[in-house]
Amino acid sequence: MSDQSNQTTFWKSLNELAKNKEYEKYAEREFPENATEMTDQVSRRSFLRVMGASIALAGFASCRKPVQKILPYTKQPEDLVLGEPNFYATSMPFQDTVTGLLVENNEGRPTKLEGNDQHPASGGRTNIYNQAGILNLYDPDRSRSPRRNGESASKNDFVQFASEHFSDRNRNILFVSEANSSPTYNRVKENALQTFSNANWVTFEPFNDDNAIEGTNIAFGQRLRTVNHFDTADVVVSLNDDFMSPFGHKNSVENAYKLTSRRKVNNTDDSMSRIYSVENSFTSTGSYADHRLRLKTSEIEPFTYALASRLSESVSGLGAFNNVSNNFTNHEWVDKLAEDLLSNQGNSIVSLGFDHSSVAHAAVAAINSALNNAGNTVTYHEIPYYGEQHQTEAFLEAIEEIKAGVYDTVVLIGTNPAYSAPSDLDFEAALGNVDTKIHLSDYYDETSRIADWHLNRAHFLEAWGDGLSYTGQRSVIQPQILPLYDGLSEIEFLNTIVSGEESVGYDLVQETWSSYFSSNFNQNWETVLHDGVDPNSGFNSVSVSLRSGFASDIRPNLNAEPISGMEITIKPDATLFDGRFANNGWLQELPEPMTKITWDNVALMSPSTAESLGLPPEQSFKSNDVPTVRISAGDATIEIAAWVLPGHADNSITLTAGYGRNNLGRVADGVGVDVYPLRTSEAMFNQPASVERTGSVYEIACVQDHNNIEGRDMVREATLEEYRENPDFATYKSIHGYEVPGIKEAKAEGDDRGPISLFEEQYGPDYQPQWGMAIDLNACFGCGVCTIACQAENNIPVIGKREVGRRRIMHWIRTDRYFEGDRDNPKVYHQPVPCMHCEMAPCEQVCPVAATTHSEDGMNQMTYNRCIGTRYCANNCPFKVRRFNFFNYTKEYLTTGDDPEIIQMAMNPDVTVRFRGVIEKCSYCVQRVNSAKIKSKIATGSKKPEDGAVQTACQQACPANAITFGDLTDQNSVVSQHKQNDRNYVMLEEMNVRPRTSYLAKLRNTNSELA
Amino acid sequence: MAQIFPKWVDEAPKRILIGSIILLNAIVFGIWYFFSPEFTDVGYMPEQPVPFSHQVHVSQLGMDCQYCHTQVEESRHANIPATQTCMNCHSQIQTDAETLQPVRDSWETGEPIEWVRVHMLPDYAYFNHAAHVNVGVGCESCHGRVDRMEVVHQAEPLSMGWCLDCHREPEKHVRPVSEVTTMGYSVENQLEIGRELVAKHNINAPTYCQSCHY
Amino acid sequence: MSKTYEYVPEPALVKGNHDFKSLTALITDINMRPTPKGWYIAFGISNILLFVLLFSIGYLIWEGTGIWGLNAPAGWGWAIINFVWWVGIGHAGTLISAILFLFRQDWRTAINRFAEAMTIFAVMCAGIFPAIHVGRIWVIYWVFPLPNQMAMWPNFNSPLLWDVFAVSTYFTVSLLFWYVGLVPDLATIRDRIKSKMGKVLYGTFALGWRGSNRHWWNYEKSYMILAGLATPLVLSVHTIVSFDFAVSLIPGWHTTIFPPYFVAGAVFSGFAMVLTLMIIVRKIYGLEEIMTVDHIEKMNIIIMVTGSMVGFAYLMEFFVAWYSGVEYEKAIFILRATGPYAWAYWIMITCNVISPQVFWSKKLRRNVAFTFFISIVVNIGMWFERFVIAVTSLSTDFLPSSWGYYSPTFWDVITYVGTFGLFFTFFLLFLRFLPMVAVAEIKAILPQADPHNYDENGEYDPPKVEIPEPVKDSEQKG
């Protein structure tokens, strides 16, 4: 390779100073959190570093400069220009869906994942899991070799074993697989089932959409996938369905960009869809909704039936629900929702959270078909690979069979039941009855430990594969790099078992796809590889009608009673999902959208519930210590920190899974509490529980200590009506009643750029573009993908729980979350805050060494290598967007693992990694800006790239299209348009710092009768 | 009472004062000069695994820079040629030259040749070859008379101040794009031509920090 | 029958009937007699603290600024607080020696010498903090306008840069001023000391002083000039220190009242520190007759006045915040008094505003023990003033989302404690080896120095006037 990784070599050479010593140290560490290194005592490492340094000095004494080598190719690859990244299409599998991605590939080294705009499930956008996928690839803790009974073995050993073991075709084999939509995988699966006559195949996902699919079976007599077309709906009713969040819905990206596309308001004539949310915990979707009602989880279904019953009075097809009566029959919301739904028949959507019972899903399906939404805003699709049975039930039965000793071999693919299976199954013990247990997984995890064979799995960027999007578009997964640890893809693994010989993923995938293209395969194949998706594919949508006998079947199940006392609800975690992302530092350190907690899971409860448990109704501002509670359900008990979330339903506690791992990896181990023990096959989702305070406390690292907006005008909001009456509602004048001080004087002097100022104004020369950003608060729902995208693009280190707890988070773009109003039913605002790139930046005035100054193209530039670290700029930044390297974070981060080079490969070669003692902050992705300018300069001679040629990482990732960025000197650029929008405003206008980043005020399309 | 000090001591304070002032300035200017790349880096001439002579290839054989450094116009890097490039000719000529053994090894084994980097910018300084050669900054301007180098050495300080000299007054240095790879290019009316070229390519060499540092 | 007086002279500044000789002996013998045990003990303790300082600085530079309690909203903490506090203390010396000198306040002679010494050592302690609080101390020379290959200058807009120049200038001038004042006294010791070693050392620094008329003439002139130079510096240095805050736009910092308010505060704390030290020193070294209760009273009056000025400034801040109508200004001052840092705020108010008011009572301001107590209280109060200013404004500024609580770590604390080691190490050396009272100057205020007190034969014959006893408070009331 040539000297491509300019920016990283520096660090490599630093590591080399004391590398061997670093090895020992990291090997010893159980908890990788960098903070543990930074105890306030002289740690052993410091001592080693002294040694390291002295060695280095000895080295430097001899030569003037460390010698750098350049290693050119022996044969220059055709399509590769050194220093110019290539982009390839691929897709990321998640459960049984895939999201189309474009991979930025620097000299054979994937460094960044972006959305693929030709792919329906992505639309060019991504979610946090997609963005963080790249870090999983370079995770030094991924399992690196197959293991036989815990002893490391070779791939060949396994192939040999497989060929012998599976040569007996009559074995009683149980395949337990994660959900997987891959046509090739399912083709090989069919082979397997034919080859092994006594084989059984079950799918296990701790969180899945089985109930939703079963629901359609009850309602329509077919197992169908429900697809909500939010871009066509005027009224959306979400019943405890967090469909915008990646952990709430597996098609979150498409949902988010389609829903928000109906919420873009450019002028008073534009309309918006209206969103109602009825939910237990406070979710992103709930905070985005125009109206929100908090109910206990166990009250959601009765509420649904009450709603159905009310609708049945006006529309046919809901006879089953006639005069069903429960506590909600006369609930105000039932009336109002019914009215609004009825007046929007055919263009409304009622959606229910996956985890709710199949009966409830059947009810919702019936409602949608009765409202004539089915076929319009809601469509139902056949899923070819989905079996004839409720998958989780099938899994439960299979476990019973294992206990009965039916199987001699169990093959577990991807899934990790030993960790996540319902606790009452006692999966571990059950597996004891099986002679041969084979497990394929990314990590050497809980299940691997009890398996006879562990196979290390290839990351999706390492192996060929394919998959279907939520709506069934066939997509290819093409590898970007050879397997770092020589892992097997699930396809290769499964085929090895069937064929008894090592298999090549590429051939298997091509074999599958050859059947899709009747003629000229190669050309079509090339096209698909290029686009990443086969556009003329997708699940067949079926027109549905209620099954006869639906009424009689469902009627008896409609009198479900809410849980009277305290209930708990177990959900996948916002950042770790079911635990599969537990060893991903970016996700661990990403603040949870509503609580802003990092590195932990907590028991969420309402303020009143907290008080009733004798806990303070809000977190302390001064201390990170949070009281813990003891939660007992069934015969399991856990102790976990109690966190007050205003707007959460009373007498209800929400827990998230995925934490409390041991020996999984340096990042995951010892973080948070495992809540799976509370989860039984009877109560997978929601159950009564007894809760008491323990009296002890636990330290939580939360990035936002003050949640009240204090009546300040950082976030500006109006209802759609108010906006139409007064389009200027967001201006300083209409909020404060008077113009910004100094504006009149400025106008008098013929300066319309802003208030009068003492300072020289800095505007660049005409040949330069002037960059600016606008963030639409009406689109943002606080998912935090911008933060991860930024972290991936700009080499931002992970600093660990303790440092975050000390409020030293390094994220360049954060999402502020404010609660306002009544603590039981607060309004929530999400506000992404990058650097404002003020035209008259206060930080620039005070830096003694001119390390932060203004660029000709109107950016507030931070020159790391000039910074001496007085932190004066950070103090003087009214938006507090500047971050300081209190320790050598990047080095700590880049030397995690036994061979630091691996994680270093994740670094973006275009961005300097920052060293200790310097300030850093959002740069408007200057590396992208500059390369675009250079290209434009070479091509056209102008330094102004065309609009859209530069996208910042946050903008590109945002599923809600909330962020626009571009050249303000171009009146037609999208960002200029946005800045001319009535709702455009800047924070702290009266400070006259003239931020280049502005906001579009939030709108809520409220129902006047409910307000 | 006996004198404590000899007479010359009377002069001491004055001398000490003046001496220290001189010393202080000497230190500042000493560091300024002797610790700057102009003194420390210029002339850096590491030994290369293959004694490749630009002098022979450029002056005698008249090869163009871009025959080997192919991507300089499109990439930030002026790539070091692949072994393949060497073998284009050396599979025919000097096929058994002792000095070319490493090249042949590399070609057979596929192991890259480990060239030693001569022009080292700090990692926090971004430089883009394409941006320069496409507006008429000659190779020579930064790399010196490579055509006369038996072994390549660093000819210019490559210090920030040195970069700025040209960025502030490009007209003194730019040449027609066609002349970029010319060695020993010089014209009497450089300023005149320079100004025209600056206008022609509307060169506005940036001098703000993040055109190079980010 | 009551007498009538032509004039009532000031009570004698030096008590006891001292003449030149006895004064010289009283002061310089301290430096010449063998070192007392107590001094060694004190010096040992200070040295230990000094090493604590050095170690904590070493570890800081090794590990990074992160060992301190600083965080995202609070980029400045104890380091800057201590800096401002020490600089403030460093004000008294030059004020006493320069300004009081220009105003012909003869009583200054008793205390100016070691007040100046204190100043110099305090400024040394202060100077440490701006240097070590930066993230990359190894490139701190970039703040100096030196020629370099980067063709870069520092940013002359930055108050931090002004600070560098202000403080270093102040230090240099104070040092010079102090040294010039020392010269005649060094010569005195040179002449009185027995040991050869001593003669050489004191002789070297006495710069060959012979006390000739010409020497005195030069001395007086240069002293006067330096006093003139130092006087504006007294005001400028803390004014510029206050700019570090006032020039920024953080609520509670961005106010024009800061310069005068900081200077007043500085004099306030400076005098308090002088008192603290003086009261100990005069006791131990038996200088009660030179540093008299009258001196203490005068200084207490200054403390009372400056204390009231500071108190007034606190009130004005509130008024201006309200009057400005800026919501963030209003919010921060309410938060100071009621918010998470209310405890610090009320300590500050108690120590700085309330405590000095007791000095309205003549009895208390002439009470040595009580004065000592108050002087300590005032210094604590002034430390908290800087704490309140620096920390509260940062931790609760514009965007509520970025509010965060700041608390120091072990390392913050011992670095601060360590600076006392530095301070007292130097101060003890000063007490041991240099005359702690300006001998030459104080002699000039003896009646014997007044030519009017000699008869035509040149015999010492002061006019016989009865000096009334100070009137008792009780009688005043009557």
Coordinates of C-alpha atoms in Angstrom, one line a residue, chain C residues 32-293:
Chain C
M32 CA 22.7 38.3 61.5
R33 CA 21.9 36.3 64.6
P34 CA 22.0 32.5 64.3
T35 CA 19.0 30.8 62.6
P36 CA 16.3 30.0 65.2
K37 CA 15.0 26.4 65.4
G38 CA 11.4 27.5 64.7
W39 CA 12.6 28.9 61.3
Y40 CA 13.9 25.5 60.3
I41 CA 10.7 23.8 61.2
A42 CA 8.6 26.3 59.2
F43 CA 11.0 26.1 56.3
G44 CA 10.9 22.3 56.4
I45 CA 7.1 22.3 56.2
S46 CA 7.1 24.8 53.4
N47 CA 9.6 22.7 51.5
I48 CA 7.4 19.6 51.8
L49 CA 4.5 21.6 50.3
L50 CA 6.8 22.9 47.6
F51 CA 7.5 19.4 46.6
V52 CA 3.8 18.5 46.6
L53 CA 3.4 21.4 44.2
L54 CA 6.2 20.2 41.9
F55 CA 4.9 16.6 42.0
S56 CA 1.3 17.6 41.2
I57 CA 2.5 19.7 38.3
G58 CA 4.7 16.9 37.0
Y59 CA 1.8 14.5 37.1
L60 CA -0.4 17.0 35.5
I61 CA 1.9 17.4 32.6
W62 CA 2.4 13.7 32.4
E63 CA -1.3 12.6 32.5
G64 CA -3.1 15.6 31.1
T65 CA -5.5 18.3 32.2
G66 CA -8.1 15.6 32.8
I67 CA -6.7 14.9 36.3
W68 CA -8.5 18.1 37.3
G69 CA -12.2 18.3 37.7
L70 CA -12.7 20.4 34.6
N71 CA -15.5 19.5 32.2
A72 CA -17.5 20.6 29.2
P73 CA -19.2 23.7 30.5
A74 CA -16.5 24.6 33.1
G75 CA -13.3 24.8 31.1
W76 CA -11.7 26.8 33.8
G77 CA -11.7 25.8 37.5
W78 CA -9.4 26.0 40.4
A79 CA -6.3 26.8 38.4
I80 CA -7.7 30.1 37.1
I81 CA -9.4 30.9 40.5
N82 CA -6.1 30.4 42.2
F83 CA -4.3 32.6 39.6
V84 CA -6.7 35.5 40.1
W85 CA -6.6 35.1 43.9
W86 CA -2.8 35.1 44.1
V87 CA -2.5 38.0 41.7
G88 CA -5.0 39.9 43.8
I89 CA -2.9 39.3 46.9
G90 CA 0.0 40.5 44.9
H91 CA -1.5 43.9 44.8
A92 CA -0.9 45.2 48.3
G93 CA 2.8 45.3 48.1
T94 CA 3.1 47.7 45.2
L95 CA 0.2 49.7 46.3
I96 CA 1.7 50.3 49.7
S97 CA 5.2 51.0 48.5
A98 CA 4.3 53.0 45.3
I99 CA 1.0 54.7 45.8
L100 CA 1.3 55.4 49.5
F101 CA 4.8 56.6 48.7
L102 CA 3.6 59.1 46.2
F103 CA 1.0 60.2 48.7
R104 CA 3.7 60.7 51.3
Q105 CA 2.1 58.2 53.7
D106 CA 5.1 57.8 56.1
W107 CA 3.5 54.9 58.0
R108 CA 4.1 52.7 54.9
T109 CA 7.8 52.5 55.8
A110 CA 7.2 50.0 58.5
I111 CA 5.5 47.5 56.2
N112 CA 6.4 48.3 52.6
R113 CA 9.5 46.0 52.5
F114 CA 7.8 42.8 53.3
A115 CA 4.6 43.7 51.7
E116 CA 6.6 44.0 48.5
A117 CA 8.3 40.7 49.2
M118 CA 4.9 39.2 49.6
T119 CA 3.8 40.7 46.4
I120 CA 6.6 39.2 44.4
F121 CA 6.1 35.7 45.9
A122 CA 2.4 35.9 45.4
V123 CA 2.8 36.8 41.7
M124 CA 5.2 33.9 41.3
C125 CA 2.5 31.6 42.7
A126 CA -0.1 33.2 40.4
G127 CA 2.1 33.0 37.4
I128 CA 2.3 29.2 37.7
F129 CA -1.3 28.6 37.0
P130 CA -1.9 30.1 33.6
A131 CA 1.2 28.2 32.4
I132 CA 0.2 24.8 33.7
H133 CA -3.6 25.0 33.0
V134 CA -3.0 24.8 29.2
G135 CA -3.4 21.4 27.5
R136 CA -0.1 21.4 25.7
I137 CA 2.4 23.3 27.9
W138 CA 5.3 22.2 25.7
V139 CA 4.1 24.7 23.0
I140 CA 3.1 27.5 25.4
Y141 CA 5.9 29.7 23.9
W142 CA 3.5 30.3 21.0
V143 CA 1.9 33.0 23.1
F144 CA 5.1 35.0 22.7
P145 CA 5.5 37.0 19.5
L146 CA 8.6 35.2 18.4
P147 CA 9.8 34.7 14.7
N148 CA 9.0 31.2 13.4
Q149 CA 8.9 29.1 10.3
M150 CA 5.1 29.0 10.5
A151 CA 5.0 32.7 9.8
M152 CA 2.4 32.9 12.7
W153 CA 1.9 35.6 15.3
P154 CA -0.2 35.2 18.4
N155 CA -3.7 36.7 18.4
F156 CA -3.4 40.1 19.9
N157 CA -7.2 40.3 20.4
S158 CA -7.0 37.7 23.2
P159 CA -7.2 39.0 26.8
L160 CA -5.2 35.9 27.7
L161 CA -2.4 37.3 25.7
W162 CA -2.7 40.7 27.4
D163 CA -2.5 38.8 30.6
V164 CA 0.9 37.4 29.7
F165 CA 2.3 40.9 29.2
A166 CA 0.4 42.6 32.1
V167 CA 1.5 40.1 34.7
S168 CA 5.1 39.7 33.5
T169 CA 5.5 43.5 33.4
Y170 CA 4.0 43.9 36.8
F171 CA 6.3 41.2 38.2
T172 CA 9.4 42.8 36.6
V173 CA 8.7 46.3 37.9
S174 CA 7.7 45.1 41.4
L175 CA 11.0 43.1 41.6
L176 CA 13.0 46.1 40.4
F177 CA 11.3 48.4 42.8
W178 CA 11.8 46.1 45.7
Y179 CA 15.4 45.6 44.9
V180 CA 16.2 49.2 44.5
G181 CA 14.7 49.8 47.9
L182 CA 16.9 47.1 49.3
V183 CA 20.2 48.4 48.1
P184 CA 21.0 50.8 51.0
D185 CA 19.9 48.2 53.6
L186 CA 22.0 45.4 51.9
A187 CA 24.9 47.8 52.3
T188 CA 24.1 48.3 55.9
I189 CA 24.2 44.6 56.6
R190 CA 27.3 44.2 54.5
D191 CA 29.0 46.7 56.8
R192 CA 27.7 45.1 60.0
I193 CA 28.0 41.5 59.3
K194 CA 31.0 39.6 60.5
S195 CA 31.4 36.6 58.2
K196 CA 33.5 37.1 55.1
M197 CA 31.0 35.0 53.1
G198 CA 28.2 37.4 54.2
K199 CA 30.2 40.4 53.3
V200 CA 30.8 39.1 49.8
L201 CA 27.2 38.1 49.2
Y202 CA 25.5 41.2 50.7
G203 CA 28.3 43.2 49.1
T204 CA 27.6 41.8 45.7
F205 CA 23.9 42.8 45.8
A206 CA 24.6 46.1 47.5
L207 CA 26.2 47.1 44.2
G208 CA 28.9 49.0 45.9
W209 CA 26.7 51.3 47.8
R210 CA 28.6 53.8 49.9
G211 CA 25.9 56.1 51.0
S212 CA 27.5 59.0 49.4
N213 CA 25.4 62.0 48.7
R214 CA 25.3 61.2 45.0
H215 CA 24.2 57.6 45.7
W216 CA 21.4 58.9 47.8
W217 CA 20.4 61.4 45.1
N218 CA 20.3 58.7 42.4
Y219 CA 18.5 56.4 44.7
E220 CA 15.8 58.9 45.5
K221 CA 15.3 59.7 41.9
S222 CA 15.1 56.1 40.6
Y223 CA 12.9 55.2 43.5
M224 CA 10.6 58.0 42.7
I225 CA 10.5 57.1 39.0
L226 CA 9.8 53.4 39.7
A227 CA 7.1 54.4 42.1
G228 CA 5.6 56.4 39.3
L229 CA 5.9 53.5 36.9
A230 CA 4.5 51.0 39.4
T231 CA 1.4 53.0 40.3
P232 CA -0.5 52.6 37.0
L233 CA 0.6 49.0 37.0
V234 CA -1.2 48.4 40.3
L235 CA -4.4 49.3 38.5
S236 CA -3.6 47.9 35.1
V237 CA -2.7 44.3 36.1
H238 CA -5.9 43.4 37.8
T239 CA -7.9 45.4 35.3
I240 CA -6.4 43.2 32.6
V241 CA -6.9 40.0 34.6
S242 CA -10.5 41.1 34.9
F243 CA -10.6 41.4 31.1
D244 CA -10.2 37.6 30.9
F245 CA -13.7 37.5 32.1
A246 CA -15.2 40.9 31.1
V247 CA -14.2 40.6 27.4
S248 CA -15.9 37.2 27.0
L249 CA -19.7 37.0 26.5
I250 CA -20.5 34.6 29.3
P251 CA -23.4 35.9 31.5
G252 CA -22.0 37.2 34.8
W253 CA -18.6 37.8 33.1
H254 CA -19.5 40.2 30.4
T255 CA -19.8 43.4 32.5
T256 CA -17.9 46.7 32.5
I257 CA -17.8 46.9 36.3
F258 CA -15.2 44.2 36.5
P259 CA -11.9 46.3 36.3
P260 CA -12.6 48.6 39.3
Y261 CA -14.3 45.8 41.1
F262 CA -11.4 43.5 40.6
V263 CA -8.9 46.1 41.7
A264 CA -10.8 46.9 44.8
G265 CA -11.0 43.2 45.6
A266 CA -7.3 42.8 45.0
V267 CA -6.4 45.6 47.4
F268 CA -8.9 44.2 49.8
S269 CA -7.3 40.7 49.8
G270 CA -3.8 42.1 49.5
F271 CA -4.1 44.1 52.7
A272 CA -5.7 41.2 54.4
M273 CA -2.7 39.0 53.5
V274 CA -0.2 41.6 54.6
L275 CA -2.0 41.8 58.0
T276 CA -2.0 38.0 58.4
L277 CA 1.7 37.8 57.8
M278 CA 2.6 41.0 59.7
I279 CA 0.7 40.1 62.8
I280 CA 2.7 36.9 63.1
V281 CA 6.0 38.4 62.1
R282 CA 5.9 41.4 64.5
K283 CA 5.1 39.0 67.3
I284 CA 7.8 36.5 66.6
Y285 CA 10.5 39.0 65.8
G286 CA 9.4 41.5 68.4
L287 CA 8.8 44.4 66.0
E288 CA 5.7 45.6 67.8
E289 CA 7.3 49.0 68.2
I290 CA 7.7 49.4 64.4
M291 CA 4.6 47.6 63.2
T292 CA 2.3 49.2 65.7
V293 CA -1.3 48.9 66.4

